[in-house]
């Protein structure tokens, strides 16, 4: 039974995708925080925190595919406040 669902998912794809997150407002994002666009929930944070190297708050989230383009702005609900963020490319840092 499990194989059927994996085959179906592989052939049809999924409706959500993992993206990089950058918080534009001051705050820290943590897992399970909800991600919104125009008041509609579009996904959630899978991991997040402050990056000392980049000196900003970053994270990963699972969002609906139509909102996964780099540069897309969104809001994250943190303690009943909505903070601005944007979708960013990953990896966050490249050591040249």
Short mmCIF file of C-alpha atoms in Angstrom, two decimals:
data_model
loop_
_atom_site.label_atom_id
_atom_site.label_comp_id
_atom_site.label_asym_id
_atom_site.label_seq_id
_atom_site.Cartn_x
_atom_site.Cartn_y
_atom_site.Cartn_z
CA UNK A 1 0.00 0.00 0.00
CA UNK A 2 2.80 2.44 0.85
CA UNK A 3 4.48 1.85 -2.50
CA UNK A 4 1.30 2.94 -4.30
CA UNK A 5 1.37 6.36 -2.60
CA UNK A 6 5.08 6.86 -3.23
CA UNK A 7 4.66 5.98 -6.91
CA UNK A 8 1.65 8.31 -7.17
CA UNK A 9 3.57 11.16 -5.50
CA UNK A 10 6.57 10.64 -7.77
CA UNK A 11 4.47 10.64 -10.94
CA UNK A 12 2.08 13.47 -10.00
CA UNK A 13 4.44 15.55 -7.88
CA UNK A 14 3.54 17.36 -4.68
CA UNK A 15 1.67 20.60 -4.09
CA UNK A 16 4.34 22.01 -1.72
CA UNK A 17 8.08 22.58 -1.97
CA UNK A 18 10.92 23.34 0.49
CA UNK A 19 12.24 26.91 0.17
CA UNK A 20 14.76 29.18 1.88
CA UNK A 21 13.32 31.90 4.13
CA UNK A 22 14.77 35.28 5.12
CA UNK A 23 13.01 37.34 7.78
CA UNK A 24 12.93 41.05 6.85
CA UNK A 25 11.55 42.28 10.19
CA UNK A 26 13.25 41.78 13.53
CA UNK A 27 12.47 38.41 15.09
CA UNK A 28 13.42 34.73 15.12
CA UNK A 29 11.55 32.08 13.15
CA UNK A 30 11.09 28.61 14.60
CA UNK A 31 9.63 25.37 13.32
CA UNK A 32 5.86 25.09 12.92
CA UNK A 33 5.29 28.85 12.56
CA UNK A 34 2.67 29.49 9.88
CA UNK A 35 3.52 31.30 6.63
CA UNK A 36 0.90 33.59 5.03
CA UNK A 37 0.47 35.46 1.74
CA UNK A 38 -2.33 38.06 1.50
CA UNK A 39 -3.95 36.63 4.64
CA UNK A 40 -4.02 33.04 3.34
CA UNK A 41 -1.92 30.30 4.92
CA UNK A 42 0.52 29.00 2.29
CA UNK A 43 2.83 26.83 4.39
CA UNK A 44 4.86 26.49 7.56
CA UNK A 45 8.44 26.80 8.82
CA UNK A 46 10.33 23.49 9.05
CA UNK A 47 13.44 24.97 10.72
CA UNK A 48 14.83 28.39 11.50
CA UNK A 49 17.06 30.53 13.64
CA UNK A 50 19.59 33.35 13.68
CA UNK A 51 22.67 32.98 11.46
CA UNK A 52 25.75 34.58 13.05
CA UNK A 53 27.61 34.26 9.73
CA UNK A 54 24.92 36.08 7.72
CA UNK A 55 23.83 38.26 10.67
CA UNK A 56 20.14 37.68 9.98
CA UNK A 57 17.29 35.27 10.64
CA UNK A 58 17.00 32.44 8.12
CA UNK A 59 15.07 29.22 7.83
CA UNK A 60 13.49 26.59 5.64
CA UNK A 61 9.80 26.25 4.98
CA UNK A 62 7.34 24.09 3.13
CA UNK A 63 5.12 26.30 0.95
CA UNK A 64 2.65 25.88 -1.89
CA UNK A 65 4.46 25.69 -5.25
CA UNK A 66 2.91 28.86 -6.70
CA UNK A 67 4.56 30.89 -3.88
CA UNK A 68 8.02 29.28 -4.09
CA UNK A 69 9.69 31.76 -6.46
CA UNK A 70 12.77 33.56 -5.08
CA UNK A 71 11.83 37.10 -4.07
CA UNK A 72 8.23 36.28 -3.13
CA UNK A 73 7.30 38.20 0.02
CA UNK A 74 5.20 36.66 2.78
CA UNK A 75 4.25 37.07 6.43
CA UNK A 76 5.09 34.74 9.33
CA UNK A 77 2.89 34.67 12.41
CA UNK A 78 5.10 34.91 15.50
CA UNK A 79 3.34 35.28 18.87
CA UNK A 80 0.19 36.77 17.30
CA UNK A 81 2.21 39.28 15.22
CA UNK A 82 2.82 39.12 11.49
CA UNK A 83 6.42 39.75 10.43
CA UNK A 84 7.58 40.23 6.83
CA UNK A 85 9.87 37.81 5.07
CA UNK A 86 10.90 36.69 1.61
CA UNK A 87 11.75 33.49 -0.25
CA UNK A 88 15.51 33.24 -0.91
CA UNK A 89 17.80 30.91 -2.83
CA UNK A 90 19.59 28.09 -1.06
CA UNK A 91 22.24 27.40 0.00
CA UNK A 92 22.23 30.55 2.11
CA UNK A 93 26.03 30.84 2.13
CA UNK A 94 28.66 29.71 -0.35
CA UNK A 95 32.29 29.46 0.69
CA UNK A 96 34.24 30.56 -2.39
#
